[in-house]
Amino acid sequence: MTKILDRLPVVRHVRQSVGLQRGMLVTGLAITAVFVLTAIFAPIIAPYGYSQLRDASGTFGAQLPPGGAHLLGTTVGGYDVLSRVIWGTQTAVIVIIVAVLLSIFAGVALGLISGYIGGWLDRVLVVIADAIYAFPSLLLAIVAAIAISGGQSSFWGGILAAAISITFVFIPQYFRVIRAETVRIKSEAYVESAKVIGSGAPRIMVQHVLRNATRTLPLIFTLNSSEAILTLAGLGFLGFGIEPTAAAEWGYDLNKSLSDVTSGIWWTSLFPGLAIVLSVLGITLVGESLNDLADPRLRTRRRAEVAAHTPDPLEVQP
Amino acid sequence: MTAPEIAGPASVVPTTRPGTGGNKLLRFIIVRFLLIFPTIFILVTLVFVLMRTIGDPITAALGGRLPADQLAQRIEEAGYNRPILVQYFEYIGQVFTGNFGETISDHRPVVDVLVRYGGATLELAFYALIVAFIVGIPLGMLAAYVRDRWPDAILRVFAILCYATPVFFAGLLLKLIFAVGLGWLPVAGRASVRTELQLTRVDDPTGIYLIDALKTSNPGAVYADLLAHAVLPGVALGLLTAGIFLRLVRTNVIGTLSMDYVDSARSRGVREYRLVTKHALKPASIPIITVIGLQIAVLLGGAVLTETTFEWQGLGFMLTQYLTARDFVAVQGIVALLAVIVALTNFIVDIIAALIDPRVRY
């Protein structure tokens, strides 16, 4: 039982970590868990709907300070701040899932093919990926968002536009990592022997190369999830997000709170902003810890003598 | 907003055969220079293709507001009814001759917009880099010095917070506290109205206020006003990069601290403080320089958000204005210029890295 648990990425890392590193990892996991749970149970937790403007006792009123029926106040548009913060979690999670899934599939496939086949195809793809990678990601996402939705968004339209725009930014990252791993693994002895016994290229790519090339994926996954939240919020802040009647989105709310700030109204910007910071913080803490644990130079060394007897978890399994 | 620790610099630079003589550096520079063109070409093409998937820019900007026959006439005049490939080659030709077209909403050549507002963005990026250096590098060395103890944890959480806080939220918080709450600093803008007037009246203005201020009658007061306006946007944007510098310096210094030569220095009795600041920092500076290149892209992206938050009238601010007006010719022009800037800075950064570290030259 413990053996199976040990091979699961995150569980293995928690067991492997010590001291401060474990503290950071566990804190990150806790915040992330709250984030995901809030997203799933948003309809139950949120006191009102994300686009609700009135209840039985009439309209909410705009810019009400926190307290009473509206724990965190209301926005300039007359929405309940707390409800929009909670519903915003759901939007963020959906965008992460769609964006990361799309980019993993596209990026991994391209990286695998490019690295394994090599030649001019590889060169061209690398130059393209490097060009896109160097470009300011938010600007690329803006251009992609224009292309996809022309700027207007329904719920799924807006979410898909945001997610696909983010995908554009991410594909080169997965591509680079997987390609580099593929090039390395391609020259391993077990790939040679697979060729000798007559395995076809697709089989070698999936069976031997892909399986061993995925060890960095959990790390990029966490990094990208946090970046997805930030890009989504950036798009929303610039007016390219999702309409408030279609879904709750933190960046949009922050954009609307710009003018509130000058008149000293703090609750409309503080809470959506904190929601972004906390969710990104949680996911990044997990990612950072995974990164450190994967890098022997950065792994805390107190457990060195124990680690010497356990097999390397990242060991190649042909 | 990149992942500096896992994704290193580009590795497509063709290698030269070993032992081909002493002109490796020159060769590296030439090859690297030639690589700028495909980069710009790819980015400009990508932007063009994406922007045209929604149709022509005139319908996007004015559709529904003009009668159909006038719309058709405008499209005809601008040449958007020709085959897309013809338009594409024309556009590429224009970009390489420095002509980005004319905006739809206010009929200005895009190049004028770029020249007029580029200075403000440059200034903002400059302030942000200063903040990033002052905050990020000393704190990164400190974190490496106290590694794996509680101050290290605090510094690392600080670094992650810098990354996790969107620049516009950081800007809003700074505004709430220092401009609205305490009233110490101005709420928005690049300068107060009086200073701005003074600066537009100088002989041949560059648009970069820091330079133009020298030509005014009272540079002292003008500089004071400019800096007061620069603090909050500079800090908001600078902290984003500061967090990345902190992490980078920490990771690289710790990495170098485990090298043999540092061990031998340690065994000779060199103090840990000196090891961090002298022995380990210099080798760690090469990845930092490379990452600065990538950070330029991050800074430009962040500048769009910072400028909108602080009504800082630079390229990013204008980009948002044009986005709201659905003026996609202007958007395409600004984005294409930024692509050129990014490609050029990456080239310069790679050359500097090659000058410092011969191993980079292959």
XYZ file of C-alpha atoms in Angstrom:
680
model
C 0.000 0.000 0.000
C 2.663 2.476 1.027
C 4.529 1.516 -2.115
C 1.685 2.637 -4.357
C 1.207 5.827 -2.339
C 4.889 6.587 -2.619
C 4.711 6.626 -6.354
C 1.910 9.191 -6.547
C 3.600 12.514 -7.349
C 2.379 14.768 -4.532
C 2.187 12.162 -1.761
C 5.735 11.090 -2.556
C 6.913 14.658 -2.322
C 5.263 15.260 1.039
C 6.969 12.144 2.431
C 10.275 13.131 0.949
C 10.251 16.690 2.303
C 11.431 17.862 5.709
C 11.262 20.974 7.853
C 10.552 24.253 6.129
C 10.165 22.626 2.753
C 7.441 20.378 4.115
C 5.796 23.400 5.740
C 5.703 25.265 2.434
C 4.411 22.249 0.540
C 1.688 21.464 3.069
C 0.591 25.128 3.306
C 0.392 25.283 -0.460
C -1.599 22.063 -0.646
C -4.007 23.338 2.030
C -4.645 26.648 0.216
C -5.068 24.836 -3.082
C -7.527 22.401 -1.504
C -9.622 25.288 -0.154
C -9.490 26.901 -3.603
C -10.699 23.772 -5.377
C -13.371 22.999 -2.764
C -14.715 26.565 -2.962
C -14.958 26.199 -6.707
C -16.859 22.913 -6.483
C -19.252 24.037 -3.756
C -19.653 27.644 -4.931
C -23.426 27.269 -5.489
C -23.844 26.158 -1.860
C -21.399 28.567 -0.188
C -22.186 31.782 -2.037
C -24.992 33.779 -0.394
C -26.200 35.145 -3.743
C -25.792 34.439 -7.468
C -22.887 36.077 -9.290
C -25.187 38.274 -11.354
C -27.875 38.757 -8.727
C -28.827 42.407 -8.184
C -31.885 42.092 -5.916
C -33.491 39.729 -3.439
C -36.900 39.566 -1.752
C -36.315 42.878 0.012
C -35.461 44.842 -3.134
C -32.247 45.791 -4.956
C -28.924 45.504 -3.113
C -27.731 49.066 -3.811
C -24.299 50.035 -5.113
C -21.042 50.411 -3.164
C -22.511 49.406 0.203
C -19.777 49.040 2.831
C -19.123 45.571 4.293
C -21.511 44.358 6.943
C -25.138 43.347 7.389
C -26.638 41.340 4.560
C -23.498 41.839 2.457
C -20.519 40.627 4.449
C -18.001 42.162 2.049
C -20.159 44.965 0.690
C -21.448 45.501 -2.848
C -19.753 46.665 -6.042
C -20.349 49.770 -8.120
C -22.580 47.670 -10.354
C -24.634 46.538 -7.355
C -23.340 42.945 -7.086
C -22.532 41.232 -3.805
C -18.724 41.197 -3.445
C -18.504 37.977 -1.410
C -20.654 36.054 -3.871
C -18.621 37.240 -6.833
C -15.370 36.320 -5.105
C -16.673 32.806 -4.435
C -18.131 32.275 -7.906
C -14.913 33.654 -9.401
C -13.103 30.626 -8.000
C -15.222 28.393 -10.178
C -14.430 30.405 -13.305
C -10.725 30.282 -12.500
C -10.719 26.506 -11.973
C -12.596 25.819 -15.200
C -10.218 28.051 -17.164
C -7.178 26.333 -15.630
C -8.496 22.881 -16.435
C -9.390 23.690 -20.038
C -6.215 25.693 -20.701
C -3.797 23.235 -19.164
C -5.426 20.162 -20.701
C -5.385 21.715 -24.162
C -1.790 22.840 -23.900
C -0.561 19.563 -22.406
C -2.022 17.592 -25.299
C -0.808 19.955 -27.990
C 2.560 20.740 -26.387
C 3.419 17.145 -25.484
C 2.470 15.815 -28.899
C 4.459 18.468 -30.728
C 7.467 18.150 -28.424
C 7.514 14.380 -28.749
C 7.274 14.392 -32.522
C 9.722 17.250 -32.935
C 12.298 15.752 -30.608
C 11.984 12.197 -31.906
C 11.901 12.904 -35.627
C 14.377 15.780 -35.564
C 15.671 17.321 -38.779
C 14.263 20.457 -40.352
C 10.812 19.977 -38.801
C 12.445 20.125 -35.402
C 14.432 23.248 -36.253
C 11.392 25.098 -37.559
C 9.241 24.164 -34.580
C 11.979 25.179 -32.136
C 12.399 28.584 -33.755
C 8.641 29.162 -33.706
C 8.318 28.020 -30.095
C 11.232 30.231 -29.029
C 9.740 33.241 -30.789
C 6.389 32.774 -29.072
C 8.045 32.013 -25.759
C 9.960 35.293 -25.830
C 6.856 37.324 -26.530
C 4.958 39.090 -23.693
C 2.406 36.437 -22.808
C -0.357 38.846 -21.896
C -0.132 40.593 -25.279
C -0.280 37.273 -27.076
C -3.294 36.308 -24.991
C -4.991 39.612 -25.875
C -4.452 39.043 -29.582
C -5.691 35.470 -29.289
C -8.737 36.615 -27.312
C -9.599 39.097 -30.050
C -9.241 36.373 -32.654
C -11.420 33.927 -30.766
C -14.251 36.042 -29.476
C -13.837 39.397 -31.184
C -14.061 40.764 -27.636
C -17.622 39.777 -26.747
C -18.191 36.852 -24.456
C -20.892 34.548 -23.188
C -20.073 32.129 -20.335
C -18.554 29.278 -22.318
C -17.488 31.649 -25.087
C -15.590 33.801 -22.610
C -14.123 30.876 -20.723
C -13.026 29.141 -23.911
C -11.582 32.378 -25.294
C -9.585 32.944 -22.120
C -8.498 29.309 -21.935
C -7.429 29.064 -25.567
C -5.609 32.401 -25.360
C -3.685 31.050 -22.397
C -3.053 27.813 -24.298
C -1.251 29.787 -26.972
C 1.175 30.997 -24.346
C 1.667 27.589 -22.738
C 2.198 25.268 -25.695
C 5.802 26.446 -26.254
C 6.645 25.702 -22.625
C 5.442 22.093 -22.747
C 6.970 21.762 -26.165
C 10.429 22.835 -24.968
C 10.465 20.631 -21.914
C 9.158 17.504 -23.623
C 11.379 18.024 -26.657
C 14.504 18.346 -24.526
C 13.625 15.180 -22.614
C 12.835 13.324 -25.830
C 16.160 14.241 -27.392
C 17.925 12.960 -24.275
C 15.951 9.733 -23.979
C 16.138 8.996 -27.713
C 19.782 7.975 -27.385
C 19.220 5.682 -24.383
C 20.070 2.026 -24.819
C 16.524 0.756 -24.263
C 15.250 2.882 -27.152
C 17.978 1.429 -29.356
C 16.986 -2.087 -28.386
C 13.320 -1.377 -29.033
C 14.325 -0.287 -32.524
C 16.392 -3.426 -32.995
C 13.468 -5.723 -32.139
C 11.415 -3.853 -34.718
C 9.067 -1.619 -32.720
C 7.479 1.107 -34.804
C 8.134 4.780 -34.189
C 4.705 5.546 -32.655
C 5.088 2.665 -30.213
C 8.564 3.737 -29.178
C 7.442 7.316 -28.762
C 4.521 6.462 -26.504
C 5.848 3.398 -24.698
C 9.444 4.326 -24.077
C 9.985 8.031 -24.610
C 6.763 9.633 -23.381
C 6.625 7.588 -20.184
C 10.037 8.766 -19.157
C 9.709 12.294 -20.425
C 6.806 13.269 -18.192
C 8.621 13.652 -14.892
C 8.645 17.454 -15.057
C 4.975 17.747 -15.970
C 3.553 18.110 -12.428
C 5.923 21.010 -11.918
C 4.947 22.846 -15.102
C 1.336 22.044 -14.387
C 1.427 23.974 -11.117
C 3.411 26.851 -12.587
C 0.996 27.122 -15.472
C -2.093 26.948 -13.306
C -0.955 30.012 -11.405
C -0.015 31.756 -14.614
C -3.433 30.910 -16.043
C -5.139 32.648 -13.116
C -2.966 35.741 -13.596
C -3.489 35.869 -17.357
C -7.241 35.419 -16.967
C -7.315 38.265 -14.454
C -5.136 40.424 -16.719
C -7.464 39.850 -19.659
C -10.446 40.691 -17.498
C -8.741 43.800 -16.154
C -8.141 45.071 -19.689
C -11.789 44.501 -20.583
C -11.300 41.253 -22.477
C -12.738 38.942 -19.888
C -16.140 37.510 -19.320
C -19.258 39.662 -19.002
C -20.487 39.970 -15.379
C -23.840 38.469 -16.323
C -22.148 35.371 -17.804
C -19.790 34.502 -14.933
C -17.908 36.057 -12.029
C -14.338 36.978 -12.887
C -11.912 38.677 -10.508
C -10.056 40.720 -13.113
C -13.275 42.277 -14.356
C -14.259 43.239 -10.804
C -10.854 44.830 -10.224
C -11.206 46.831 -13.416
C -14.578 48.145 -12.255
C -13.088 49.035 -8.869
C -10.422 51.326 -10.388
C -12.538 54.438 -9.932
C -13.715 53.338 -6.464
C -10.147 53.404 -5.183
C -9.754 57.122 -5.773
C -12.755 57.826 -3.566
C -11.445 55.557 -0.827
C -13.768 52.590 -1.428
C -11.506 49.659 -0.661
C -13.714 46.606 -0.384
C -14.512 46.272 -4.074
C -10.849 45.866 -5.008
C -9.340 44.282 -1.899
C -11.328 41.043 -1.817
C -11.173 39.934 -5.453
C -7.492 40.896 -5.421
C -6.829 38.842 -2.315
C -8.622 35.912 -3.910
C -6.194 36.061 -6.851
C -3.149 36.412 -4.608
C -4.170 33.541 -2.313
C -4.996 31.092 -5.066
C -1.807 31.856 -6.988
C 0.197 31.731 -3.755
C -1.155 28.298 -2.848
C -0.502 26.758 -6.232
C 2.940 28.363 -6.523
C 3.974 27.113 -3.073
C 3.197 23.586 -4.234
C 5.068 24.130 -7.507
C 8.131 25.659 -5.840
C 8.358 22.815 -3.366
C 8.085 20.199 -6.105
C 10.809 22.039 -8.005
C 13.139 22.058 -5.001
C 12.512 18.414 -4.221
C 13.280 17.461 -7.802
C 16.588 19.330 -7.705
C 19.140 17.642 -5.453
C 21.075 20.891 -5.058
C 18.071 22.608 -3.521
C 16.619 19.669 -1.576
C 17.106 20.124 2.125
C 19.974 17.874 3.027
C 19.180 16.712 6.543
C 17.831 13.404 5.326
C 20.775 12.523 3.139
C 21.654 9.277 4.927
C 18.078 7.987 4.742
C 17.721 8.989 1.124
C 20.830 7.045 0.226
C 19.010 3.769 0.901
C 15.765 4.528 -0.885
C 15.789 4.221 -4.658
C 15.729 7.454 -6.603
C 12.056 8.213 -7.246
C 12.869 9.763 -10.604
C 14.680 6.676 -11.739
C 14.113 5.787 -15.378
C 11.630 2.950 -15.867
C 11.913 1.557 -19.361
C 5.368 35.557 -15.658
C 7.593 32.894 -17.008
C 9.147 29.899 -15.366
C 12.799 30.901 -15.247
C 14.048 27.934 -13.265
C 12.881 25.232 -15.597
C 13.117 26.883 -18.964
C 16.537 28.136 -19.858
C 17.496 30.372 -22.762
C 17.047 29.332 -26.346
C 19.252 26.505 -27.530
C 18.842 26.680 -31.287
C 22.036 28.574 -32.003
C 23.852 26.366 -34.492
C 27.124 25.104 -33.150
C 30.372 25.721 -34.934
C 32.850 22.913 -35.316
C 35.459 22.877 -32.558
C 38.834 24.298 -33.441
C 37.636 26.604 -36.195
C 39.803 29.417 -34.948
C 39.571 32.584 -32.912
C 36.646 34.309 -34.567
C 34.022 32.383 -32.633
C 32.635 35.456 -30.934
C 32.152 37.312 -34.206
C 30.558 34.260 -35.705
C 28.231 33.888 -32.730
C 27.175 37.527 -33.031
C 26.436 37.203 -36.741
C 24.462 33.954 -36.376
C 22.560 35.348 -33.433
C 21.852 38.560 -35.341
C 20.457 36.653 -38.319
C 18.144 34.780 -35.942
C 16.381 38.060 -35.084
C 14.690 38.144 -38.467
C 12.848 34.812 -38.311
C 11.775 35.708 -34.774
C 10.275 39.043 -35.800
C 8.829 37.463 -38.927
C 7.123 34.670 -36.992
C 5.673 36.987 -34.373
C 4.390 39.529 -36.883
C 2.860 36.737 -38.974
C 1.220 35.192 -35.942
C -0.275 38.520 -34.897
C -1.476 39.185 -38.452
C -3.099 35.767 -38.829
C -4.804 35.915 -35.442
C -6.097 39.436 -35.983
C -7.535 38.611 -39.380
C -9.464 35.534 -38.289
C -12.267 37.842 -37.136
C -12.498 39.593 -40.486
C -11.360 43.050 -41.520
C -10.512 45.720 -38.931
C -12.966 48.276 -40.307
C -16.008 46.090 -39.711
C -14.683 45.249 -36.247
C -14.288 48.932 -35.336
C -17.266 50.505 -37.082
C -19.622 47.609 -37.885
C -23.165 48.441 -36.784
C -22.350 52.125 -36.526
C -22.056 52.854 -40.254
C -24.524 51.944 -43.027
C -23.463 48.947 -45.084
C -22.575 50.903 -48.236
C -20.297 53.346 -46.362
C -18.683 50.429 -44.578
C -18.023 48.706 -47.899
C -16.543 51.921 -49.256
C -14.184 52.296 -46.285
C -13.101 48.674 -46.650
C -12.491 49.246 -50.362
C -10.428 52.405 -49.683
C -8.267 50.654 -47.125
C -7.766 47.710 -49.471
C -9.189 45.105 -47.090
C -11.244 43.530 -49.893
C -8.140 42.216 -51.666
C -6.934 38.619 -51.241
C -5.554 38.024 -47.767
C -2.159 36.894 -49.093
C -1.685 40.183 -50.976
C -2.524 42.094 -47.830
C -0.150 39.902 -45.848
C 2.847 40.481 -48.110
C 2.089 44.179 -48.195
C 1.942 44.250 -44.407
C 5.243 42.372 -44.004
C 6.865 44.802 -46.414
C 5.513 47.727 -44.439
C 6.685 46.346 -41.114
C 10.245 45.884 -42.387
C 10.247 49.464 -43.686
C 8.890 50.719 -40.370
C 5.371 51.579 -41.512
C 2.593 50.129 -39.379
C -0.454 51.705 -41.067
C -2.987 54.230 -39.786
C -5.297 53.881 -36.793
C -8.997 53.590 -37.575
C -10.459 55.414 -34.599
C -8.401 58.623 -34.710
C -6.592 58.505 -38.087
C -3.035 58.752 -36.813
C -0.091 56.909 -38.304
C 0.668 54.065 -35.898
C 4.338 55.038 -35.966
C 3.431 58.469 -34.531
C 1.559 56.804 -31.700
C 4.548 54.562 -31.039
C 7.015 57.469 -30.971
C 4.761 59.707 -28.924
C 3.962 57.185 -26.168
C 6.963 54.872 -26.340
C 9.036 57.166 -24.130
C 6.602 56.869 -21.240
C 6.693 53.076 -21.363
C 10.469 53.103 -21.544
C 10.617 55.326 -18.476
C 8.238 53.090 -16.555
C 10.248 49.979 -17.441
C 13.423 51.779 -16.338
C 11.954 52.676 -12.918
C 10.681 49.149 -12.509
C 14.083 47.613 -13.306
C 15.746 49.880 -10.726
C 13.256 48.787 -8.068
C 13.749 45.154 -9.086
C 17.545 45.377 -8.786
C 17.524 47.229 -5.462
C 15.028 44.832 -3.909
C 15.686 41.538 -5.660
C 19.442 41.061 -5.738
C 20.430 41.904 -2.127
C 17.448 39.958 -0.776
C 18.326 37.010 -2.999
C 21.870 36.942 -1.613
C 20.488 37.225 1.908
C 18.152 34.292 1.265
C 21.072 32.180 0.008
C 23.119 33.194 3.066
C 20.431 32.156 5.557
C 19.193 29.244 3.426
C 16.876 26.670 4.956
C 16.356 28.754 8.075
C 13.224 30.738 8.894
C 14.351 34.100 7.402
C 14.846 32.212 4.143
C 11.277 30.953 4.297
C 9.988 34.498 4.843
C 12.014 35.812 1.909
C 10.817 33.032 -0.340
C 7.195 33.616 0.574
C 7.811 37.312 -0.122
C 9.192 36.397 -3.540
C 6.197 34.208 -4.305
C 3.868 36.980 -3.112
C 5.569 39.385 -5.523
C 4.813 36.947 -8.307
C 1.333 36.045 -7.083
C 0.107 39.631 -6.820
C -1.107 40.906 -10.191
C 0.547 44.265 -10.890
C -2.797 45.984 -11.132
C -3.841 44.731 -7.710
C -0.486 45.788 -6.249
C -1.036 49.173 -7.899
C -4.547 49.490 -6.489
C -3.322 48.615 -2.985
C -0.428 51.091 -3.168
C -2.840 53.751 -4.386
C -5.299 53.019 -1.573
C -2.611 53.224 1.089
C -0.131 55.867 -0.054
C -2.160 58.085 -2.365
C -5.719 58.017 -1.022
C -5.207 56.946 2.594
C -2.022 58.760 3.582
C -2.030 61.335 0.793
C 1.759 61.173 0.416
C 1.929 60.591 -3.318
C -0.156 61.512 -6.361
C -2.937 59.109 -7.359
C -2.205 58.801 -11.080
C -0.467 60.216 -14.138
C 3.143 60.828 -15.118
C 3.357 64.396 -13.858
C 1.116 67.135 -12.493
C -0.669 69.322 -15.028
C 1.739 72.250 -14.577
C 4.830 70.124 -15.049
C 3.304 68.404 -18.032
C 2.648 71.805 -19.666
C 6.192 72.904 -18.983
C 7.576 69.694 -20.477
C 5.603 69.959 -23.701
C 6.979 73.471 -24.241
C 10.691 72.562 -24.284
C 12.601 72.618 -27.577
C 12.339 69.378 -29.530
C 10.872 67.156 -26.773
C 11.949 63.508 -26.772
C 8.828 62.302 -24.941
C 11.115 60.901 -22.275
C 10.394 63.273 -19.407
C 13.592 62.418 -17.571
C 15.572 63.914 -20.476
C 13.186 66.742 -21.303
C 13.251 67.932 -17.693
C 16.873 69.004 -18.135
C 15.778 71.615 -20.655
C 13.154 73.259 -18.419
C 13.836 76.422 -16.449
C 13.605 74.719 -13.041
C 14.777 71.118 -13.443
C 14.879 70.551 -9.674
C 11.166 71.057 -9.107
C 10.279 69.165 -12.286
C 12.362 66.147 -11.245
C 10.777 66.159 -7.799
C 7.330 66.122 -9.363
C 8.275 63.381 -11.861
C 9.759 61.140 -9.182
C 6.746 61.594 -6.900
C 4.574 60.329 -9.725
C 6.994 57.516 -10.584
C 7.238 55.873 -7.153
C 3.973 53.936 -7.024
C 3.904 52.655 -10.636
C 7.620 51.856 -10.436
C 7.176 49.854 -7.249
C 4.028 48.085 -8.486
C 5.723 46.895 -11.661
C 9.189 46.509 -10.128
C 8.094 44.140 -7.362
C 6.921 41.616 -9.955
C 10.423 41.377 -11.380
C 12.045 41.771 -7.952
C 10.457 38.508 -6.836
C 11.845 36.730 -9.881
C 15.326 38.186 -9.325
C 15.215 37.151 -5.684
C 14.394 33.549 -6.529
C 16.929 33.462 -9.315
C 19.788 34.886 -7.261
C 18.968 32.562 -4.384
C 18.825 29.432 -6.557
C 21.994 30.230 -8.464
C 24.055 31.346 -5.484
C 23.077 28.199 -3.570
C 24.010 26.159 -6.622
C 27.425 27.789 -6.872
C 28.002 27.473 -3.128
C 28.235 23.706 -3.522
C 30.998 23.927 -6.141
C 34.465 22.602 -5.354
C 36.187 25.961 -5.554
C 33.795 27.440 -3.025
C 34.412 24.446 -0.765
C 38.127 24.993 -1.018
C 37.724 28.690 -0.258
C 35.581 27.734 2.719
C 38.252 25.337 3.937
C 40.821 28.127 3.691
C 38.683 29.981 6.216
C 36.864 32.444 3.956
C 33.786 33.675 5.793
C 30.346 32.548 4.552
C 29.314 36.181 3.994
C 32.242 36.728 1.660
C 31.592 33.438 -0.110
C 28.059 34.576 -0.920
C 28.870 38.126 -1.989
C 32.176 37.559 -3.772
C 32.764 33.949 -4.772
C 29.275 32.787 -5.655
C 27.624 35.921 -6.977
C 29.721 36.421 -10.068
C 29.157 32.996 -11.661
C 25.498 33.373 -10.699
C 25.237 36.618 -12.621
C 25.125 35.004 -16.086
C 21.740 33.338 -15.699
C 20.544 36.627 -14.208
C 21.557 38.522 -17.339
C 19.837 35.939 -19.527
C 16.696 36.188 -17.464
C 16.705 39.983 -17.710
C 16.185 39.427 -21.421
C 13.109 37.328 -20.718
C 12.034 39.833 -18.093
C 11.832 42.600 -20.680
C 8.880 40.732 -22.155
C 7.320 40.364 -18.713
C 7.915 44.057 -17.989
C 6.253 45.108 -21.240
C 3.243 42.904 -20.507
C 3.124 44.241 -16.943
C 3.504 47.803 -18.207
C 0.203 47.485 -20.076
C -1.547 46.694 -16.788
C 0.414 49.211 -14.698
C -0.191 52.028 -17.145
C -3.913 51.325 -17.133
C -3.962 51.287 -13.336
C -2.099 54.583 -12.985
C -3.331 56.320 -16.150
C 0.318 56.475 -17.170
C 0.036 57.562 -20.787
C 2.361 55.133 -22.458
C 2.016 52.435 -25.107
C 0.183 50.096 -22.760
C -2.352 52.756 -21.813
C -2.942 53.505 -25.478
C -3.203 49.794 -26.233
C -6.061 49.517 -23.738
C -7.748 52.572 -25.250
C -7.505 51.089 -28.730
C -8.680 47.713 -27.489
C -11.777 49.347 -26.028
C -12.351 51.183 -29.314
C -11.892 47.861 -31.188
C -9.244 49.611 -33.297
C -7.302 46.513 -34.258
C -4.959 48.222 -36.716
C -3.528 50.218 -33.847
C -3.437 47.118 -31.622
C -1.634 45.144 -34.316
C 0.895 47.965 -34.778
C 1.683 48.338 -31.086
C 1.969 44.585 -30.607
C 4.240 44.265 -33.656
C 6.518 47.022 -32.374
C 6.726 45.345 -28.985
C 7.669 42.111 -30.762
C 10.535 43.909 -32.480
C 11.697 45.395 -29.166
C 11.613 41.995 -27.487
C 13.598 40.368 -30.314
C 16.224 43.117 -30.216
C 16.650 43.065 -26.431
C 17.029 39.309 -26.435
C 19.752 39.668 -29.047
C 21.612 42.273 -26.972
C 21.276 40.209 -23.814
C 22.629 37.091 -25.535
C 25.624 39.044 -26.812
C 26.368 40.421 -23.339
C 26.118 36.910 -21.914
C 28.536 35.671 -24.588
C 31.000 38.450 -23.784
C 30.994 37.543 -20.104
C 31.014 33.771 -20.435
C 32.978 32.228 -23.326
C 31.163 28.907 -22.878
C 27.940 30.474 -24.175
C 29.549 31.022 -27.571
C 29.744 27.330 -28.433
